[in-house]
Short mmCIF file of C-alpha atoms in Angstrom, two decimals:
data_model
loop_
_atom_site.label_atom_id
_atom_site.label_comp_id
_atom_site.label_asym_id
_atom_site.label_seq_id
_atom_site.Cartn_x
_atom_site.Cartn_y
_atom_site.Cartn_z
CA UNK Y 8 22.89 45.75 90.18
CA UNK Y 9 19.49 46.15 91.59
CA UNK Y 10 16.50 46.49 88.81
CA UNK Y 11 14.11 47.96 91.67
CA UNK Y 12 11.70 44.77 91.27
CA UNK Y 13 14.09 41.62 91.55
CA UNK Y 14 17.08 42.54 93.51
CA UNK Y 15 19.68 40.06 93.83
CA UNK Y 16 20.28 40.37 97.54
CA UNK Y 17 16.16 39.99 97.79
CA UNK Y 18 16.44 41.41 101.35
CA UNK Y 19 13.78 43.91 100.87
CA UNK Y 20 11.40 41.35 99.48
CA UNK Y 21 12.14 38.98 102.34
CA UNK Y 22 11.47 41.38 104.87
CA UNK Y 23 8.38 43.23 103.00
CA UNK Y 24 9.88 46.72 102.86
CA UNK Y 25 11.02 48.97 100.18
CA UNK Y 26 14.58 48.62 98.95
CA UNK Y 27 16.86 50.84 100.75
CA UNK Y 28 19.82 50.51 98.04
CA UNK Y 29 17.46 51.24 95.01
CA UNK Y 30 15.97 54.37 97.13
CA UNK Y 31 19.20 56.56 96.11
CA UNK Y 32 18.62 55.63 92.66
CA UNK Y 33 14.73 56.00 91.77
CA UNK Y 34 14.96 59.56 90.91
CA UNK Y 35 17.76 58.92 88.10
CA UNK Y 36 15.45 56.05 86.90
CA UNK Y 37 18.68 53.80 86.76
CA UNK Y 38 17.47 50.29 85.97
CA UNK Y 39 20.59 47.72 85.23
CA UNK Y 40 22.63 50.76 85.73
CA UNK Y 41 25.89 49.20 84.64
CA UNK Y 42 23.95 47.46 81.23
CA UNK Y 43 22.93 50.75 80.33
CA UNK Y 44 26.34 52.27 80.59
CA UNK Y 45 27.78 49.44 78.62
CA UNK Y 46 24.96 49.55 75.73
CA UNK Y 47 25.85 53.06 75.44
CA UNK Y 48 29.64 52.53 74.92
CA UNK Y 49 28.94 49.99 72.16
CA UNK Y 50 26.54 51.84 70.28
CA UNK Y 51 29.04 54.91 70.39
CA UNK Y 52 31.79 52.79 69.34
CA UNK Y 53 29.73 50.98 66.43
CA UNK Y 54 28.74 55.01 65.04
CA UNK Y 55 32.45 55.88 65.25
CA UNK Y 56 31.68 58.59 67.78
CA UNK Y 57 33.92 57.69 71.01
CA UNK Y 58 36.87 60.07 71.07
CA UNK Y 59 38.54 59.61 74.28
CA UNK Y 60 40.63 62.32 74.11
CA UNK Y 61 37.56 65.06 74.14
CA UNK Y 62 35.52 62.99 76.61
CA UNK Y 63 35.56 63.22 80.28
CA UNK Y 64 34.78 60.35 82.58
CA UNK Y 65 31.23 60.04 83.56
CA UNK Y 66 30.84 61.78 86.99
CA UNK Y 67 29.82 59.32 89.56
CA UNK Y 68 26.14 60.07 91.13
CA UNK Y 69 25.77 60.13 94.72
CA UNK Y 70 26.31 57.15 96.49
CA UNK Y 71 23.17 55.51 97.98
CA UNK Y 72 22.33 55.79 101.16
CA UNK Y 73 23.77 52.91 103.48
CA UNK Y 74 21.12 52.10 106.16
CA UNK Y 75 22.73 49.31 107.68
CA UNK Y 76 24.10 49.96 111.03
CA UNK Y 77 27.90 50.49 111.48
CA UNK Y 78 30.24 48.11 113.16
CA UNK Y 79 30.92 50.42 115.71
CA UNK Y 80 27.02 50.10 116.92
CA UNK Y 81 27.01 46.48 116.85
CA UNK Y 82 30.67 45.46 116.88
CA UNK Y 83 29.78 41.58 117.65
CA UNK Y 84 27.99 41.19 114.70
CA UNK Y 85 28.85 40.54 110.70
CA UNK Y 86 27.87 42.29 108.03
CA UNK Y 87 25.16 40.14 107.22
CA UNK Y 88 23.50 40.21 110.85
CA UNK Y 89 23.68 43.86 111.17
CA UNK Y 90 21.57 44.35 107.72
CA UNK Y 91 18.88 42.17 109.60
CA UNK Y 92 18.64 44.66 112.53
CA UNK Y 93 15.01 45.84 112.49
CA UNK Y 94 14.24 49.65 112.86
CA UNK Y 95 12.80 49.10 116.36
CA UNK Y 96 16.13 48.49 117.55
CA UNK Y 97 17.75 51.93 116.70
CA UNK Y 98 17.71 53.97 119.84
CA UNK Y 99 16.33 57.62 119.69
CA UNK Y 100 18.74 60.61 120.14
CA UNK Y 101 17.27 60.99 123.66
CA UNK Y 102 17.92 57.41 124.43
CA UNK Y 103 21.28 57.52 123.32
CA UNK Y 104 21.94 60.30 125.95
CA UNK Y 105 20.42 58.56 128.49
CA UNK Y 106 22.80 55.46 127.65
CA UNK Y 107 25.65 58.00 127.48
CA UNK Y 108 24.88 59.07 131.38
CA UNK Y 109 24.65 55.70 132.75
CA UNK Y 110 28.35 55.00 131.52
CA UNK Y 111 29.87 58.90 132.69
CA UNK Y 112 27.93 58.47 135.88
CA UNK Y 113 27.91 54.93 137.15
CA UNK Y 114 30.92 52.99 138.57
CA UNK Y 115 30.79 49.30 138.96
CA UNK Y 116 32.74 47.35 141.66
CA UNK Y 117 36.29 46.55 140.92
CA UNK Y 118 39.38 45.70 142.11
CA UNK Y 119 38.23 42.34 143.14
CA UNK Y 120 35.47 44.21 145.35
CA UNK Y 121 37.81 46.61 146.82
CA UNK Y 122 36.16 49.32 145.16
CA UNK Y 123 32.40 49.20 145.90
CA UNK Y 124 31.54 51.35 142.75
CA UNK Y 125 29.18 54.54 142.78
CA UNK Y 126 25.27 54.69 142.06
CA UNK Y 127 25.60 51.55 140.51
CA UNK Y 128 21.77 50.93 141.25
CA UNK Y 129 20.46 54.07 139.14
CA UNK Y 130 19.80 51.79 135.88
CA UNK Y 131 17.65 49.63 137.64
CA UNK Y 132 15.87 52.40 139.32
CA UNK Y 133 15.44 54.11 136.43
CA UNK Y 134 14.18 51.27 134.27
CA UNK Y 135 11.67 50.38 136.93
CA UNK Y 136 10.39 53.84 137.79
CA UNK Y 137 7.26 55.45 137.02
CA UNK Y 138 7.58 58.14 133.82
CA UNK Y 139 6.65 60.80 135.73
CA UNK Y 140 8.95 60.43 139.15
CA UNK Y 141 11.59 62.49 140.39
CA UNK Y 142 14.40 59.81 139.30
CA UNK Y 143 13.56 59.88 135.43
CA UNK Y 144 13.19 63.63 135.24
CA UNK Y 145 16.68 63.96 137.05
CA UNK Y 146 18.46 61.22 134.95
CA UNK Y 147 16.99 62.91 131.81
CA UNK Y 148 18.21 66.46 133.03
CA UNK Y 149 21.53 65.31 133.71
CA UNK Y 150 21.86 63.22 130.23
CA UNK Y 151 20.55 65.94 128.28
CA UNK Y 152 22.63 68.68 129.73
CA UNK Y 153 25.70 66.52 128.92
CA UNK Y 154 24.57 66.73 125.03
CA UNK Y 155 23.83 70.51 125.63
CA UNK Y 156 25.21 71.90 122.30
CA UNK Y 157 23.00 69.18 120.14
CA UNK Y 158 19.50 68.62 119.33
CA UNK Y 159 17.29 65.83 120.08
CA UNK Y 160 15.11 63.96 117.59
CA UNK Y 161 12.60 66.50 117.52
CA UNK Y 162 14.61 69.46 116.80
CA UNK Y 163 14.75 71.06 120.15
CA UNK Y 164 18.32 71.81 121.63
CA UNK Y 165 19.30 69.62 124.46
CA UNK Y 166 20.24 72.27 127.17
CA UNK Y 167 16.79 73.63 126.68
CA UNK Y 168 15.51 70.01 127.24
CA UNK Y 169 17.72 69.48 130.20
CA UNK Y 170 16.51 72.67 132.09
CA UNK Y 171 12.86 71.68 131.49
CA UNK Y 172 13.74 68.01 133.22
CA UNK Y 173 15.53 69.67 135.72
CA UNK Y 174 12.61 72.14 136.60
CA UNK Y 175 10.08 69.43 136.51
CA UNK Y 176 12.22 67.06 138.80
CA UNK Y 177 11.95 69.96 141.18
CA UNK Y 178 8.29 70.29 140.91
CA UNK Y 179 7.56 66.65 141.47
CA UNK Y 180 9.96 66.70 144.62
CA UNK Y 181 8.33 69.54 145.91
CA UNK Y 182 4.70 67.75 145.13
CA UNK Y 183 6.04 64.84 146.92
CA UNK Y 184 6.89 66.58 150.00
CA UNK Y 185 3.69 68.86 150.44
CA UNK Y 186 1.34 66.42 149.76
CA UNK Y 187 2.97 63.65 151.92
CA UNK Y 188 2.87 61.07 149.21
CA UNK Y 189 3.78 57.61 150.61
CA UNK Y 190 7.17 56.24 149.76
CA UNK Y 191 9.06 59.38 149.80
CA UNK Y 192 11.86 58.10 151.34
CA UNK Y 193 12.14 55.35 148.67
CA UNK Y 194 15.62 54.42 146.92
CA UNK Y 195 14.33 56.24 143.54
CA UNK Y 196 13.64 59.44 144.86
CA UNK Y 197 16.69 59.66 147.18
CA UNK Y 198 18.50 58.98 144.01
CA UNK Y 199 17.01 61.57 142.26
CA UNK Y 200 17.57 64.06 145.20
CA UNK Y 201 21.49 63.38 144.76
CA UNK Y 202 20.89 63.81 140.92
CA UNK Y 203 19.26 67.06 141.40
CA UNK Y 204 22.10 68.32 143.45
CA UNK Y 205 25.03 66.85 141.07
CA UNK Y 206 22.86 68.61 138.34
CA UNK Y 207 23.48 72.11 140.00
CA UNK Y 208 27.09 71.40 140.67
CA UNK Y 209 28.00 70.55 137.37
CA UNK Y 210 25.83 72.43 134.78
CA UNK Y 211 24.24 75.64 136.77
CA UNK Y 212 27.84 75.79 138.57
CA UNK Y 213 26.14 76.44 141.98
CA UNK Y 214 29.05 77.08 144.53
CA UNK Y 215 28.14 76.09 147.83
CA UNK Y 216 25.66 73.53 149.29
CA UNK Y 217 22.02 74.27 149.71
CA UNK Y 218 20.39 74.04 152.88
CA UNK Y 219 17.10 72.60 151.58
CA UNK Y 220 19.21 69.92 150.16
CA UNK Y 221 20.91 68.77 153.35
CA UNK Y 222 17.72 69.02 155.32
CA UNK Y 223 16.01 66.56 152.66
CA UNK Y 224 18.61 64.02 153.24
CA UNK Y 225 18.50 64.31 156.59
CA UNK Y 226 14.96 63.54 156.31
CA UNK Y 227 15.71 60.32 154.11
CA UNK Y 228 17.89 59.19 156.51
CA UNK Y 229 16.09 59.53 159.60
CA UNK Y 230 12.66 57.89 157.91
CA UNK Y 231 14.57 54.65 156.81
CA UNK Y 232 16.61 54.32 160.12
CA UNK Y 233 19.12 51.16 159.53
CA UNK Y 234 17.12 49.31 157.37
CA UNK Y 235 19.23 49.90 154.20
CA UNK Y 236 22.16 48.48 155.77
CA UNK Y 237 20.54 44.97 155.39
CA UNK Y 238 19.23 45.73 151.95
CA UNK Y 239 21.79 44.80 149.18
CA UNK Y 240 19.98 46.96 146.62
CA UNK Y 241 19.62 49.81 148.68
CA UNK Y 242 22.97 50.27 150.66
CA UNK Y 243 25.11 52.00 147.52
CA UNK Y 244 22.56 54.99 147.45
CA UNK Y 245 22.09 55.41 151.21
CA UNK Y 246 26.01 55.29 151.52
CA UNK Y 247 26.22 57.96 149.04
CA UNK Y 248 23.69 59.89 150.85
CA UNK Y 249 25.80 59.47 154.13
CA UNK Y 250 28.89 60.61 152.36
CA UNK Y 251 27.29 63.81 151.04
CA UNK Y 252 25.51 64.46 154.33
CA UNK Y 253 28.90 64.06 155.91
CA UNK Y 254 30.56 66.41 153.40
CA UNK Y 255 27.94 69.43 154.37
CA UNK Y 256 28.50 68.78 158.35
CA UNK Y 257 32.17 69.01 158.26
CA UNK Y 258 32.22 72.17 156.04
CA UNK Y 259 30.70 73.89 158.80
CA UNK Y 260 31.35 71.66 161.82
CA UNK Y 261 27.89 70.65 162.17
CA UNK Y 262 27.24 67.38 164.47
CA UNK Y 263 26.24 64.24 162.47
CA UNK Y 264 22.55 62.90 163.10
CA UNK Y 265 22.27 60.20 165.81
CA UNK Y 266 21.08 58.01 163.03
CA UNK Y 267 24.36 58.74 161.04
CA UNK Y 268 26.37 57.41 164.21
CA UNK Y 269 24.13 54.34 164.65
CA UNK Y 270 25.00 53.50 160.85
CA UNK Y 271 28.76 53.71 161.59
CA UNK Y 272 28.52 51.75 164.50
CA UNK Y 273 27.43 49.01 162.61
CA UNK Y 274 29.96 48.62 159.94
CA UNK Y 275 32.83 46.03 159.50
CA UNK Y 276 35.96 48.51 159.74
CA UNK Y 277 38.35 45.96 159.18
CA UNK Y 278 37.24 46.81 155.26
CA UNK Y 279 39.65 50.01 154.38
CA UNK Y 280 36.58 51.91 152.90
CA UNK Y 281 34.50 51.44 156.14
CA UNK Y 282 37.29 52.19 158.18
CA UNK Y 283 37.69 55.38 156.28
CA UNK Y 284 34.04 56.36 156.78
CA UNK Y 285 34.54 55.66 160.67
CA UNK Y 286 37.49 58.02 160.94
CA UNK Y 287 35.39 60.61 159.15
CA UNK Y 288 32.49 60.02 161.44
CA UNK Y 289 34.80 60.43 164.61
CA UNK Y 290 36.38 63.72 162.90
CA UNK Y 291 33.17 65.13 162.35
CA UNK Y 292 31.96 64.73 165.66
CA UNK Y 293 35.07 66.13 167.12
CA UNK Y 294 34.81 69.25 164.67
CA UNK Y 295 31.52 69.97 166.08
CA UNK Y 296 32.56 69.60 169.48
CA UNK Y 297 35.27 71.89 169.20
CA UNK Y 298 33.51 74.52 167.41
CA UNK Y 299 31.16 74.70 170.34
CA UNK Y 300 34.08 74.84 172.90
CA UNK Y 301 35.04 78.72 173.62
CA UNK Y 302 37.91 80.04 175.29
CA UNK Y 303 35.55 80.88 178.44
CA UNK Y 304 35.05 76.85 179.12
CA UNK Y 305 36.49 75.10 181.43
CA UNK Y 306 40.39 74.59 180.81
CA UNK Y 307 40.09 70.73 181.67
CA UNK Y 308 37.59 70.19 179.12
CA UNK Y 309 39.19 71.94 176.75
CA UNK Y 310 42.61 69.91 177.27
CA UNK Y 311 40.50 66.78 177.30
CA UNK Y 312 39.20 67.53 173.85
CA UNK Y 313 42.66 68.49 172.70
CA UNK Y 314 43.65 65.26 173.85
CA UNK Y 315 40.80 63.34 172.29
CA UNK Y 316 41.71 65.16 168.82
CA UNK Y 317 45.53 64.29 169.26
CA UNK Y 318 44.52 60.51 170.12
CA UNK Y 319 42.59 60.44 166.98
CA UNK Y 320 45.07 61.93 164.53
CA UNK Y 321 47.85 59.81 166.33
CA UNK Y 322 45.87 56.54 165.66
CA UNK Y 323 44.91 57.82 161.59
CA UNK Y 324 48.61 58.25 161.04
CA UNK Y 325 49.39 55.07 162.59
CA UNK Y 326 46.82 53.02 160.34
CA UNK Y 327 47.59 54.68 157.26
CA UNK Y 328 51.06 54.04 157.38
CA UNK Y 329 50.55 50.28 157.69
CA UNK Y 330 47.80 49.66 155.29
CA UNK Y 331 49.11 47.87 152.20
CA UNK Y 332 47.52 46.83 148.94
CA UNK Y 333 45.67 49.11 146.69
CA UNK Y 334 44.41 51.01 149.56
CA UNK Y 335 47.48 52.38 150.45
CA UNK Y 336 47.61 56.05 149.77
CA UNK Y 337 50.61 57.33 147.74
CA UNK Y 338 51.48 60.92 149.31
CA UNK Y 339 54.31 62.85 150.21
CA UNK Y 340 55.55 62.46 153.82
CA UNK Y 341 54.78 64.91 156.37
CA UNK Y 342 58.38 64.75 157.02
CA UNK Y 343 59.68 65.39 153.56
CA UNK Y 344 61.48 68.60 153.04
CA UNK Y 345 59.95 71.82 151.91
CA UNK Y 346 61.54 72.09 148.66
CA UNK Y 347 59.86 68.75 147.56
CA UNK Y 348 56.34 70.63 147.88
CA UNK Y 349 54.79 72.91 145.17
CA UNK Y 350 56.41 76.21 145.40
CA UNK Y 351 54.43 78.03 142.24
CA UNK Y 352 51.32 76.10 140.81
CA UNK Y 353 49.57 76.92 137.82
CA UNK Y 354 46.54 74.80 136.12
CA UNK Y 355 48.72 73.89 133.09
CA UNK Y 356 51.39 72.22 135.94
CA UNK Y 357 48.26 70.42 137.37
CA UNK Y 358 47.23 68.78 133.92
CA UNK Y 359 50.55 68.26 132.54
CA UNK Y 360 51.56 64.36 133.50
CA UNK Y 361 55.26 65.88 132.79
CA UNK Y 362 55.23 68.72 134.84
CA UNK Y 363 58.10 69.07 137.71
CA UNK Y 364 55.25 69.76 139.92
CA UNK Y 365 53.81 66.56 139.88
CA UNK Y 366 53.34 64.32 143.03
CA UNK Y 367 52.06 60.96 142.91
CA UNK Y 368 48.25 60.40 142.83
CA UNK Y 369 46.55 58.98 145.79
CA UNK Y 370 45.64 55.88 143.86
CA UNK Y 371 44.78 54.28 140.53
CA UNK Y 372 40.90 53.91 141.18
CA UNK Y 373 38.34 56.72 140.99
CA UNK Y 374 36.47 55.63 144.10
CA UNK Y 375 39.48 55.11 145.92
CA UNK Y 376 41.03 58.32 145.28
CA UNK Y 377 37.61 60.06 145.89
CA UNK Y 378 37.68 58.14 149.45
CA UNK Y 379 41.23 59.30 150.35
CA UNK Y 380 40.31 62.90 149.26
CA UNK Y 381 37.42 62.88 151.43
CA UNK Y 382 39.62 61.52 154.21
CA UNK Y 383 42.33 64.17 153.85
CA UNK Y 384 39.73 67.07 153.73
CA UNK Y 385 38.39 65.73 156.92
CA UNK Y 386 41.75 65.89 158.36
CA UNK Y 387 42.37 69.04 157.50
CA UNK Y 388 39.31 70.36 158.95
CA UNK Y 389 40.09 68.38 162.42
CA UNK Y 390 43.41 69.94 162.73
CA UNK Y 391 42.32 73.48 161.95
CA UNK Y 392 40.18 72.79 164.91
CA UNK Y 393 42.91 71.72 166.85
CA UNK Y 394 44.76 74.78 165.86
CA UNK Y 395 42.01 76.88 167.01
CA UNK Y 396 41.82 75.31 170.35
CA UNK Y 397 45.85 75.70 170.81
CA UNK Y 398 45.70 79.10 169.65
CA UNK Y 399 44.99 81.08 173.27
CA UNK Y 400 47.52 79.09 174.80
CA UNK Y 401 50.81 80.63 175.77
CA UNK Y 402 52.93 77.34 175.92
CA UNK Y 403 55.63 77.09 173.62
CA UNK Y 404 54.99 73.37 172.90
CA UNK Y 405 51.44 74.57 171.73
CA UNK Y 406 53.02 77.17 169.23
CA UNK Y 407 55.18 74.23 167.98
CA UNK Y 408 52.27 72.26 167.66
CA UNK Y 409 50.17 74.91 165.60
CA UNK Y 410 53.30 74.88 163.13
CA UNK Y 411 53.56 71.25 162.82
CA UNK Y 412 49.92 70.85 161.77
CA UNK Y 413 50.03 74.08 159.65
CA UNK Y 414 52.64 72.04 157.51
CA UNK Y 415 50.63 68.84 157.75
CA UNK Y 416 47.50 70.88 156.45
CA UNK Y 417 49.61 72.10 153.31
CA UNK Y 418 50.62 68.49 152.61
CA UNK Y 419 47.11 67.01 152.86
CA UNK Y 420 45.91 70.09 150.29
CA UNK Y 421 49.07 69.01 148.14
CA UNK Y 422 47.62 65.63 148.00
CA UNK Y 423 44.28 66.26 147.22
CA UNK Y 424 45.52 68.76 144.37
CA UNK Y 425 47.74 65.86 142.85
CA UNK Y 426 45.04 63.42 142.45
CA UNK Y 427 43.14 65.82 139.84
CA UNK Y 428 45.31 64.78 136.85
CA UNK Y 429 44.23 61.38 137.30
CA UNK Y 430 40.43 62.45 138.24
CA UNK Y 431 40.57 64.40 135.28
CA UNK Y 432 41.83 61.62 133.06
CA UNK Y 433 45.08 63.63 132.24
CA UNK Y 434 47.15 60.54 133.77
CA UNK Y 435 47.25 56.78 134.59
CA UNK Y 436 48.85 53.56 133.87
CA UNK Y 437 47.34 53.28 130.21
CA UNK Y 438 45.37 55.13 127.78
CA UNK Y 439 42.58 53.43 128.74
CA UNK Y 440 41.88 56.04 131.48
CA UNK Y 441 41.04 58.60 128.79
CA UNK Y 442 38.28 56.61 127.86
CA UNK Y 443 37.15 55.17 131.21
CA UNK Y 444 33.84 54.69 132.63
CA UNK Y 445 32.48 57.15 134.91
CA UNK Y 446 34.63 60.38 133.75
CA UNK Y 447 31.78 62.69 134.81
CA UNK Y 448 31.64 60.92 138.42
CA UNK Y 449 35.49 61.56 138.72
CA UNK Y 450 34.88 65.20 137.41
CA UNK Y 451 32.13 65.67 140.09
CA UNK Y 452 34.57 64.09 142.97
CA UNK Y 453 37.27 66.77 141.96
CA UNK Y 454 34.57 69.38 142.55
CA UNK Y 455 33.57 67.85 145.78
CA UNK Y 456 37.33 68.21 146.61
CA UNK Y 457 37.39 71.77 145.66
CA UNK Y 458 35.10 72.81 148.01
CA UNK Y 459 36.81 71.43 151.02
CA UNK Y 460 40.12 73.31 149.65
CA UNK Y 461 38.54 76.83 149.14
CA UNK Y 462 36.54 76.37 152.84
CA UNK Y 463 40.16 75.66 154.46
CA UNK Y 464 41.71 78.64 156.79
CA UNK Y 465 45.31 77.00 156.51
CA UNK Y 466 45.08 75.78 152.89
CA UNK Y 467 47.81 77.87 151.08
CA UNK Y 468 46.85 80.38 148.69
CA UNK Y 469 48.67 78.82 145.71
CA UNK Y 470 46.63 75.60 146.53
CA UNK Y 471 43.31 77.96 146.84
CA UNK Y 472 44.43 79.60 143.21
CA UNK Y 473 44.85 76.12 141.73
CA UNK Y 474 41.86 74.84 142.94
CA UNK Y 475 39.60 77.81 141.70
CA UNK Y 476 41.43 77.45 137.96
CA UNK Y 477 40.43 73.56 137.87
CA UNK Y 478 36.85 74.18 139.15
CA UNK Y 479 36.69 77.08 136.27
CA UNK Y 480 37.86 74.17 133.65
CA UNK Y 481 35.46 71.37 134.96
CA UNK Y 482 32.34 73.54 135.10
CA UNK Y 483 32.63 76.53 132.49
CA UNK Y 484 32.53 74.19 129.46
CA UNK Y 485 29.36 72.37 130.77
CA UNK Y 486 27.39 75.30 132.34
CA UNK Y 487 24.00 75.56 130.77
CA UNK Y 488 23.35 79.49 131.64
#
């Protein structure tokens, strides 16, 4: 036992620090505790005063505080090595929240490179960023919001810290824009802008895209041109920005920027994920063209547009039917009977893997599932544009085509909803999915998909109800205000 001066372990003497074991004993002034108790018992026996029947066992005092890190914190070290870890390696509560943020919001490449990951550049950009930059403020806002009900090292609740950092990120972004500071279109500032938007969607429950954010992303893309395509460390962030901007544009049927088209023309579309990006761009362009085509336009122009849309959709159906491997989407065929589709849907059915309403998910990888949902949502938008072009026609074949497209939209909407259990970590090939990296990213992808469904004119009402319930399920528990 420790005698406060010459402890048997001698760790504190070697490290020239106060003995942590003895700290819990000093106030009771126990020295050689076992020896004291042994001497007391011997004395009582010698005086004949010990009576076992009338004495209760001594109450143990509070256990000494153990400052040795747990095996969960440093699982690769044995007990002796853990006891030697200096206090300087212990992270603050704020740093732990930031570490957790990177675990929940970053996806690294997997599936032998088929899945390129999501925001994998964030840790590097954060570590190299200035203390008061947009990116650092945005990362800390996201990290603290995820721990909103807990207190930081200074006793301030994390929800307050999150809102303060969010406000600071917005203010810093405004300063960069209005002051014309150099490097406005750098990778870190773009990543910070995307995270500000993520924060608003997930923690402020914003229900729509913000025009100012869309304009800022356009500015970033036009300023940098195609340069990020040739920079390995930049490409991932800029690809994410392109996808975000395309999502805005498809919802409102807005034409893509010339710089976006230039990007897609340089992609190697033999890769499935890049082929999907190319398809989405072409669907975006045709949706925008259909929006500006009115009933008074030249019928030949209208027929040519209808034919272009039909050709693209036929090409997409042919390609998706032939794709193999992990990229092949698991989905319900549009020719299956309606009895196999959802009839009545509720949130509990979607989240229950054993539910009779379940259909196969679109993949077993978060990024792949997101990309297919983006592709499905773009198809829904294009097919609705086609239906609007055909609506004024009195031809029987056009009426039949409208009904066919309506049923395809129903199936595509069902495919998106069927992916929610996997993205919400309620189902998967193993229990590991419940603890998977990127859980928050997956939930964010669900929110993006829901916006597409809610803005669709022909998505069935029961699907929209489920989308609304899932959206509330995802965002209500995380809302700061």
